[in-house]
mmCIF file of C-alpha atoms in Angstrom:
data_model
loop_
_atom_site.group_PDB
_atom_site.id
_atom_site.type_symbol
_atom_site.label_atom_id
_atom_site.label_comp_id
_atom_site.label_asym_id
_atom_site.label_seq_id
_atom_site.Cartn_x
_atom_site.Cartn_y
_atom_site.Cartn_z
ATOM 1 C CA UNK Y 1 -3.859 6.139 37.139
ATOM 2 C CA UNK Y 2 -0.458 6.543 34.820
ATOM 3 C CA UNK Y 3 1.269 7.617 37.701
ATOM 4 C CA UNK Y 4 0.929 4.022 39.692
ATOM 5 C CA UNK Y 5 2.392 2.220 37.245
ATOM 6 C CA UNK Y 6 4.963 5.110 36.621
ATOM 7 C CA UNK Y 7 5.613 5.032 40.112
ATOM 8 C CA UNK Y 8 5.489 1.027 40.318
ATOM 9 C CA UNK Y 9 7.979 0.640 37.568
ATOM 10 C CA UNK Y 10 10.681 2.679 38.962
ATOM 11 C CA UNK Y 11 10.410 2.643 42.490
ATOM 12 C CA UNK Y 12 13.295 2.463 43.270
ATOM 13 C CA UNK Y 13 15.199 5.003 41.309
ATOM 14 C CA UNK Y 14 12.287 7.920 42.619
ATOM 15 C CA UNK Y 15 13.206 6.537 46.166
ATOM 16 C CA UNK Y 16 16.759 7.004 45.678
ATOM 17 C CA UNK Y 17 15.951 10.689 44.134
ATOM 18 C CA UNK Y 18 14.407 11.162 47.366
ATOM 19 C CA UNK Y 19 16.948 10.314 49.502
ATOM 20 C CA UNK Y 20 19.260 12.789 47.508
ATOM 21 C CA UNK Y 21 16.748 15.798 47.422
ATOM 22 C CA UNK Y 22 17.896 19.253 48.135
ATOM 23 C CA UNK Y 23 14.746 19.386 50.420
ATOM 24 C CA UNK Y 24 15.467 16.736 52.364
ATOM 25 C CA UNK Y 25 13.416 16.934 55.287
ATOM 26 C CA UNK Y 26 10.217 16.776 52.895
ATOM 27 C CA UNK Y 27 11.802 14.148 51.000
ATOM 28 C CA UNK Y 28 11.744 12.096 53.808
ATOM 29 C CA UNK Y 29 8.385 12.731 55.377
ATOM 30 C CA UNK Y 30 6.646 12.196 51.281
ATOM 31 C CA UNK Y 31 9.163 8.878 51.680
ATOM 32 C CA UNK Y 32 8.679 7.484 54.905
ATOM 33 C CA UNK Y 33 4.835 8.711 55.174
ATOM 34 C CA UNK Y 34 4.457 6.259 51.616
ATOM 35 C CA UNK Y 35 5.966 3.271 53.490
ATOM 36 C CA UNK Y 36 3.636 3.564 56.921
ATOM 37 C CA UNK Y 37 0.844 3.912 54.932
ATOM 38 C CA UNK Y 38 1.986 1.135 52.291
ATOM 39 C CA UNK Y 39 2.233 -1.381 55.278
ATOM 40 C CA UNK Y 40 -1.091 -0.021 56.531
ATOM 41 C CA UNK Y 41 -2.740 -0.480 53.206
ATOM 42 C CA UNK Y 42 -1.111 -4.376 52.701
ATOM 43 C CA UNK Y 43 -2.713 -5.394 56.408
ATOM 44 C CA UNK Y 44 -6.085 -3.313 55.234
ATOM 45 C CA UNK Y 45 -5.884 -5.830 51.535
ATOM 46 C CA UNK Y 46 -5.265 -8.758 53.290
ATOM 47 C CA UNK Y 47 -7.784 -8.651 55.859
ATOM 48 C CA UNK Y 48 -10.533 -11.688 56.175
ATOM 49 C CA UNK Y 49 -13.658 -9.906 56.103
ATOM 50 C CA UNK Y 50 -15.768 -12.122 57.722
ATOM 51 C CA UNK Y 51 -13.290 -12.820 61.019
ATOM 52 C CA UNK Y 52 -11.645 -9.533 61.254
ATOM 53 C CA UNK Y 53 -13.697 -6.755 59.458
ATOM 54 C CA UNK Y 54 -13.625 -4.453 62.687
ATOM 55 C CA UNK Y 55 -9.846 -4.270 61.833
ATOM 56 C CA UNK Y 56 -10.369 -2.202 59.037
ATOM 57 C CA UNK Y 57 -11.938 0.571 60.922
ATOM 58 C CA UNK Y 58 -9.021 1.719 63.450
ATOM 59 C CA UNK Y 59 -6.559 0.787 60.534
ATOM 60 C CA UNK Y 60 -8.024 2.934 57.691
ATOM 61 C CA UNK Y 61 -8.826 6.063 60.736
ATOM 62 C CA UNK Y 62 -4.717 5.850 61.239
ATOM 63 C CA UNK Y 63 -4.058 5.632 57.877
ATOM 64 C CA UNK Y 64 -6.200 9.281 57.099
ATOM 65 C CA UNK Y 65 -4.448 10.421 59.842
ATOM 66 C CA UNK Y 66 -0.811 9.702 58.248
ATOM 67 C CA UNK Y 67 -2.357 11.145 55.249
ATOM 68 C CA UNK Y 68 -3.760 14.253 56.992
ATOM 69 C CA UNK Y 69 -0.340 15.058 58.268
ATOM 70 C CA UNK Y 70 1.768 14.618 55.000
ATOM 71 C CA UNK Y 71 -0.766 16.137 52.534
ATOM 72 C CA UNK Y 72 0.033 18.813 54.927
ATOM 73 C CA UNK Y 73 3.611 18.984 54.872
ATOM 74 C CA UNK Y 74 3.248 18.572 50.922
ATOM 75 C CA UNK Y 75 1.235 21.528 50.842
ATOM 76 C CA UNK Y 76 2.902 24.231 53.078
ATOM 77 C CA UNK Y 77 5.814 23.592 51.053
ATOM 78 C CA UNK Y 78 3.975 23.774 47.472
ATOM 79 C CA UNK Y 79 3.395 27.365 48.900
ATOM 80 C CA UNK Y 80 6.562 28.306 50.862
ATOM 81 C CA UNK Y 81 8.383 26.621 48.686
ATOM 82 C CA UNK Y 82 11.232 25.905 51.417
ATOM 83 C CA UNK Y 83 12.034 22.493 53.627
ATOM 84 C CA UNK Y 84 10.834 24.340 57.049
ATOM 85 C CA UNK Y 85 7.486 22.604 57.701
ATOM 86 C CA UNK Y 86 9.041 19.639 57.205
ATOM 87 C CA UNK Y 87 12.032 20.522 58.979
ATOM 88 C CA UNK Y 88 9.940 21.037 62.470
ATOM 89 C CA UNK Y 89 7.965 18.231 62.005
ATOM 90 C CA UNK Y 90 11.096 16.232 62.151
ATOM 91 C CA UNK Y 91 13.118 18.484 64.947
ATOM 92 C CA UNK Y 92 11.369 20.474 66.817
ATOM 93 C CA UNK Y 93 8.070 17.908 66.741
ATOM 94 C CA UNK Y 94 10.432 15.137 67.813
ATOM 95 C CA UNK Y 95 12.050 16.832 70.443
ATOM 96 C CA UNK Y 96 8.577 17.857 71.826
ATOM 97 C CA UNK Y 97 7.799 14.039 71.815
ATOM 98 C CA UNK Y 98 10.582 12.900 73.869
ATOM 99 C CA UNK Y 99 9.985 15.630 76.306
ATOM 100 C CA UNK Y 100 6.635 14.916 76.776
ATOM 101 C CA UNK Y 101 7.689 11.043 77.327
ATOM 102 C CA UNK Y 102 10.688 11.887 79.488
ATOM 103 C CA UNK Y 103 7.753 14.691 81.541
ATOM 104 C CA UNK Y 104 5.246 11.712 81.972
ATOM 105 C CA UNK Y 105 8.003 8.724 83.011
ATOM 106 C CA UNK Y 106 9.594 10.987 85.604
ATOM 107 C CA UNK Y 107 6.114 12.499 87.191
ATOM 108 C CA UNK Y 108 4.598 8.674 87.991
ATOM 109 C CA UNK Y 109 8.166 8.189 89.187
ATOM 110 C CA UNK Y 110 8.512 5.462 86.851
ATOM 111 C CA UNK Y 111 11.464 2.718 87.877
ATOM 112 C CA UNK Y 112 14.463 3.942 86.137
ATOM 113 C CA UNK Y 113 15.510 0.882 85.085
ATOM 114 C CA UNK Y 114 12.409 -0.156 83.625
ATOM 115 C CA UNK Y 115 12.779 -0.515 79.479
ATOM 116 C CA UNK Y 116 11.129 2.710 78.830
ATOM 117 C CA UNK Y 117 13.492 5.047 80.830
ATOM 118 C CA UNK Y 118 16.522 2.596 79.212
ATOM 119 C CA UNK Y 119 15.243 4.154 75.989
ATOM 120 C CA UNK Y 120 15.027 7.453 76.667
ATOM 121 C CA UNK Y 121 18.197 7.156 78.316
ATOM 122 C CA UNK Y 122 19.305 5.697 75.321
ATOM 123 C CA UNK Y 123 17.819 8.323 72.828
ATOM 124 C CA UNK Y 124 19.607 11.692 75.208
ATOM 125 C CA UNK Y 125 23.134 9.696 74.678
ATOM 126 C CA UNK Y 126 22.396 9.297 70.688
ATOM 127 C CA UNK Y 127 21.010 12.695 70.213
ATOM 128 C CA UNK Y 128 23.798 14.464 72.641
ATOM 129 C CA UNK Y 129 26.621 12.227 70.560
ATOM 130 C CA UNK Y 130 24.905 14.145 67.208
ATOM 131 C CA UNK Y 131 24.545 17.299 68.761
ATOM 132 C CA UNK Y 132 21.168 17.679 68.209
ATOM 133 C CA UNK Y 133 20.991 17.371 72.236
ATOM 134 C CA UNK Y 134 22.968 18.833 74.848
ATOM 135 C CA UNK Y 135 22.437 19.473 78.185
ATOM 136 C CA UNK Y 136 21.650 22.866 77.912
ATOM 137 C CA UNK Y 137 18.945 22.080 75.941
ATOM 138 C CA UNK Y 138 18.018 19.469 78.509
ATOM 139 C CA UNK Y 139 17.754 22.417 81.179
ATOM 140 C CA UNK Y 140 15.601 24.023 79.536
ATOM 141 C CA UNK Y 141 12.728 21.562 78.823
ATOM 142 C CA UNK Y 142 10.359 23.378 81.120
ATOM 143 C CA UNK Y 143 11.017 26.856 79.582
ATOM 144 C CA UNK Y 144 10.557 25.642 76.146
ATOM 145 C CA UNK Y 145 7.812 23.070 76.667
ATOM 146 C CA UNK Y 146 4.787 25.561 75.966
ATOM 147 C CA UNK Y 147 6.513 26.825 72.397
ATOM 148 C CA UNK Y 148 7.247 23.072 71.574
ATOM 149 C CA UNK Y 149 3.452 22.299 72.358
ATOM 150 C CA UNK Y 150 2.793 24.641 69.896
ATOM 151 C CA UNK Y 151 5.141 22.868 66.925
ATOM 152 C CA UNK Y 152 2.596 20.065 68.067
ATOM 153 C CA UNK Y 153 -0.015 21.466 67.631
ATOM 154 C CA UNK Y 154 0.972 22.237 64.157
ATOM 155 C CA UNK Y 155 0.780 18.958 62.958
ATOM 156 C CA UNK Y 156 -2.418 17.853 65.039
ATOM 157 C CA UNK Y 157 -5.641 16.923 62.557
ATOM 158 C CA UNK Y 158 -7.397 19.831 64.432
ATOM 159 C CA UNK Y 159 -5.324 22.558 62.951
ATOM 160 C CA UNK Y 160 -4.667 20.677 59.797
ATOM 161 C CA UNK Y 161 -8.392 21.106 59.256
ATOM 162 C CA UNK Y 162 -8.028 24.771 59.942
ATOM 163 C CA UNK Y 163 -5.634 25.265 57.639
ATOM 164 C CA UNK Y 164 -7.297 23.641 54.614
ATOM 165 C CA UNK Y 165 -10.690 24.957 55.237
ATOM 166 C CA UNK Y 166 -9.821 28.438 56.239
ATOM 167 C CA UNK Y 167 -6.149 29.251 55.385
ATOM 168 C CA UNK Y 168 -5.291 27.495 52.416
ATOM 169 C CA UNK Y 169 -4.668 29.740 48.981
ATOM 170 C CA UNK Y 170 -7.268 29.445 46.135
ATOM 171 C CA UNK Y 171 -5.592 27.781 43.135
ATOM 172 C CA UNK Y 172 -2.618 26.317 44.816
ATOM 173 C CA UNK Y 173 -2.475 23.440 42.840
ATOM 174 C CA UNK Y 174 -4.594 21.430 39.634
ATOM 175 C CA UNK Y 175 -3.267 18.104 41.856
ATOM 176 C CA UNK Y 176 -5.119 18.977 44.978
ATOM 177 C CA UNK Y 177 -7.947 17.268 45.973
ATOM 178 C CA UNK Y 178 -9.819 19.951 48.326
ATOM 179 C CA UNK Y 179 -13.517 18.454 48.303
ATOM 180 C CA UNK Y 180 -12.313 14.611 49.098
ATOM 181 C CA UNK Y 181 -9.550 15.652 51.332
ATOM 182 C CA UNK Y 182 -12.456 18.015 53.669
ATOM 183 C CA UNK Y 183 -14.631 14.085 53.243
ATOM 184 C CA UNK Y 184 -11.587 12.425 54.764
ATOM 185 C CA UNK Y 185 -11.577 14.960 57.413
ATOM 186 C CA UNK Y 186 -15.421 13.975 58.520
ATOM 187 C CA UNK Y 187 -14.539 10.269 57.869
ATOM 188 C CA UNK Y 188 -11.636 10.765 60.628
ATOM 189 C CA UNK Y 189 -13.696 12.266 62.903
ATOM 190 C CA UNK Y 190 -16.399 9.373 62.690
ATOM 191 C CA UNK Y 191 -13.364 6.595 63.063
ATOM 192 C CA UNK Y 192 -11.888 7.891 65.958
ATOM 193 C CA UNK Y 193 -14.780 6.104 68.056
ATOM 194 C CA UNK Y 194 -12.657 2.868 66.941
ATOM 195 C CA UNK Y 195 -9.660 4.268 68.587
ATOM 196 C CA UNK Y 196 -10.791 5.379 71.426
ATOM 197 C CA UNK Y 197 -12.850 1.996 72.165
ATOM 198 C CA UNK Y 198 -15.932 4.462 71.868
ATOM 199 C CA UNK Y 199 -19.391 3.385 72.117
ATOM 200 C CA UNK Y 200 -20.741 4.431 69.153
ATOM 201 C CA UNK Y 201 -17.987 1.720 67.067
ATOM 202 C CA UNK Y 202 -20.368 -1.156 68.849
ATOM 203 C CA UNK Y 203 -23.645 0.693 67.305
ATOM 204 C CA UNK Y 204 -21.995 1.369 64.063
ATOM 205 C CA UNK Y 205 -20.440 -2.209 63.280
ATOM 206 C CA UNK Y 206 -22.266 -4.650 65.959
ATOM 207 C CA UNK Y 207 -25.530 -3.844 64.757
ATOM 208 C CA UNK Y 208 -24.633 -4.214 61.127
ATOM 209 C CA UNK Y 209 -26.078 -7.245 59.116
ATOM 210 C CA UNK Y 210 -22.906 -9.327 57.627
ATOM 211 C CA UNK Y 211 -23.876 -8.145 54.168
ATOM 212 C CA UNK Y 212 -23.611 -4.430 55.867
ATOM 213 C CA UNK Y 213 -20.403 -5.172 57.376
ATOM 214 C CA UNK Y 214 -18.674 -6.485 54.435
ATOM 215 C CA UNK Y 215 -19.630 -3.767 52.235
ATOM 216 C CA UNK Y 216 -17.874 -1.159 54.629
ATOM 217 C CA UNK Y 217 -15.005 -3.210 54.951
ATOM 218 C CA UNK Y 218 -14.706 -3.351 51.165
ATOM 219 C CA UNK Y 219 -15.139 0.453 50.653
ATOM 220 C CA UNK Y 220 -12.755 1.177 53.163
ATOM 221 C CA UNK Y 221 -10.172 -1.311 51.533
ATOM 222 C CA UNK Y 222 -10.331 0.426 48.542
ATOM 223 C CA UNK Y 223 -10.115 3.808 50.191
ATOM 224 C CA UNK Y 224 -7.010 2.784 52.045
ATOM 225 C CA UNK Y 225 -5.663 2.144 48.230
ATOM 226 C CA UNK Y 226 -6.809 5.362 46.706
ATOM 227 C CA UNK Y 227 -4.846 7.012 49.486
ATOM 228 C CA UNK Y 228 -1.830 5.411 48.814
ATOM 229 C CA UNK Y 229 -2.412 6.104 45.234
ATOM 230 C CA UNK Y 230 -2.584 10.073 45.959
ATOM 231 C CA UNK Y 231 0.717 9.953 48.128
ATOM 232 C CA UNK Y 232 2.425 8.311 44.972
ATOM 233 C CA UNK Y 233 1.184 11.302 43.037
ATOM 234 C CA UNK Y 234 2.169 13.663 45.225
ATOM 235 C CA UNK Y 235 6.088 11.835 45.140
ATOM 236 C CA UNK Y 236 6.583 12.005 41.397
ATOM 237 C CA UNK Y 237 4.989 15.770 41.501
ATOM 238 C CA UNK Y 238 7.583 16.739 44.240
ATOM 239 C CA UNK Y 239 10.230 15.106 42.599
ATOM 240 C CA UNK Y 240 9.542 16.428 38.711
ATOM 241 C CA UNK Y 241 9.532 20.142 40.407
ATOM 242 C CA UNK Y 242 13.556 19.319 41.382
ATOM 243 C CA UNK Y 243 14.731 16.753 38.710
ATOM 244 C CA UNK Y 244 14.012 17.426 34.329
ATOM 245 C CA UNK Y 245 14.175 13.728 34.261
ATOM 246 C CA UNK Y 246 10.726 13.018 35.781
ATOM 247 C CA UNK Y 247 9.456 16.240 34.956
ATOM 248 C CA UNK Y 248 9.369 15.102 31.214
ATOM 249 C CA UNK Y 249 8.749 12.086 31.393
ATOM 250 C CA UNK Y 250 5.562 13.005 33.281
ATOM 251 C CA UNK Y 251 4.600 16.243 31.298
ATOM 252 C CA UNK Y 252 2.396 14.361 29.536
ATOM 253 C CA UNK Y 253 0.171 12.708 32.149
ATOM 254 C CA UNK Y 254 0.094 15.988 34.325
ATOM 255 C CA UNK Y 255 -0.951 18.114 31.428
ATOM 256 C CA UNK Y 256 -3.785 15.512 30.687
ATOM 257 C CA UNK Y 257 -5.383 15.729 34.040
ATOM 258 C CA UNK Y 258 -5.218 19.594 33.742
ATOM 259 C CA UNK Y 259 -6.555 19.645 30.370
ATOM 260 C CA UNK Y 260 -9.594 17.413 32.041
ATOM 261 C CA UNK Y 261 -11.066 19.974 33.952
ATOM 262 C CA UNK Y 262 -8.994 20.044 36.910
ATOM 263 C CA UNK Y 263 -10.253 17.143 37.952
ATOM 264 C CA UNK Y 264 -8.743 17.022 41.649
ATOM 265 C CA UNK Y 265 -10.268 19.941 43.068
#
């Protein structure tokens, strides 16, 4: 695709763009989302088939997960065309995280000074020293802890798949890839047996002949690259909306692949 080597070529100036965007909190998620996945996908590459093929399978099931969550960021904003999903994901999401860490370490009445409470200790002194926290807001963990559940929620693979099958608008965008993005939702729901140390990851892999085993290794290497070739795509589309720079340079490539039939849908 023109847009890796678009993308490969000036890295580092579209990074910098990003960190300078006027939607900032979608900036970073499109940013930081590209560099989990990037180290995901390098591990994924690199891996010796024939020792360590079962590593592909929890590895590429995280990956779709990133993915799931920042195709989904990318898209509420290509409709509201504001920074707020973003924005929760980053406040409101994070806050709900720490409470839920700081709920679970002080019901198992957890040693205070063990590293884990040192961290969270850590993170209230941080966010209080930003304002971001005070303790007000620490007060009123319990009372807010069922609407913060909800920001969770939000961003959980669940609802994700909700929103794409049921609430997304027709014709939101030529670069949207509907049908394979619904097949990554099935293939993430067939993974998560290698999370979870399920049963059915010893039937699926165990059982396999090596020339079986290899083969899904391989296609899920390259599917771990043609995800991190979409979230590229989706970069240089977010920034050429903000920046006449990009935006011409990459007219030409985004007209082509409209002029082809629409060929992400």
């Amino acid at each position: 695709m023109l847009t890796d080597d678009y993308f490969q070529k000036k890295e580092n100036i579209l990074f910098e763009l990003l960190d300078n965007s006027k939607n900032e909190f979608t900036a970073k998620a499109l940013k930081r989302f590209y560099k989990k996945n990037q180290s995901i996908n390098n591990v994924v590459i690199n891996i010796d088939i024939e020792k360590d093929f079962y590593t592909c399978f929890p590895l590429i099931r995280c990956q779709i997960e990133h993915f799931l969550i920042v195709i989904y960021i990318w898209l509420k904003f290509m409709i509201d065309k504001n920074d707020d999903t973003a924005k929760r994901y980053y406040q409101d999401y994070y806050i709900q995280e720490f409470i839920k860490r700081y709920g679970y370490i002080k019901s198992r009445k957890i040693d205070s000074q063990s590293r884990y409470m040192n961290a969270i200790s850590k993170t209230i002194d941080k966010l209080k020293s930003t304002g971001k926290l005070n303790d007000e807001v620490i007060k009123l963990f319990n009372n807010i802890s069922k609407e913060l559940n909800g920001i969770k929620n939000e961003f959980s693979v669940p609802k994700i798949s909700d929103f794409i099958n049921e609430k997304l608008p027709e014709n939101i965008t030529p670069f949207f890839q509907s049908k394979r993005t619904k097949e990554l939702l099935e293939e993430y729901n067939y993974l998560s047996t290698f999370i979870h140390g399920g049963p059915t990851a010893d039937l699926s892999v165990f059982e396999y002949t090596m020339n079986e085993m290899k083969d899904a290794s391989l296609d899920y290497v390259e599917k771990s690259s043609n995800l991190l070739s979409i979230q590229r795509f989706h970069i240089v589309y977010f920034l050429a909306m903000e920046n006449e720079g990009i935006k011409n340079e990459m007219r030409q490539e985004f007209d082509k692949q409209i002029d082809e039939g629409k060929n992400f849908k």
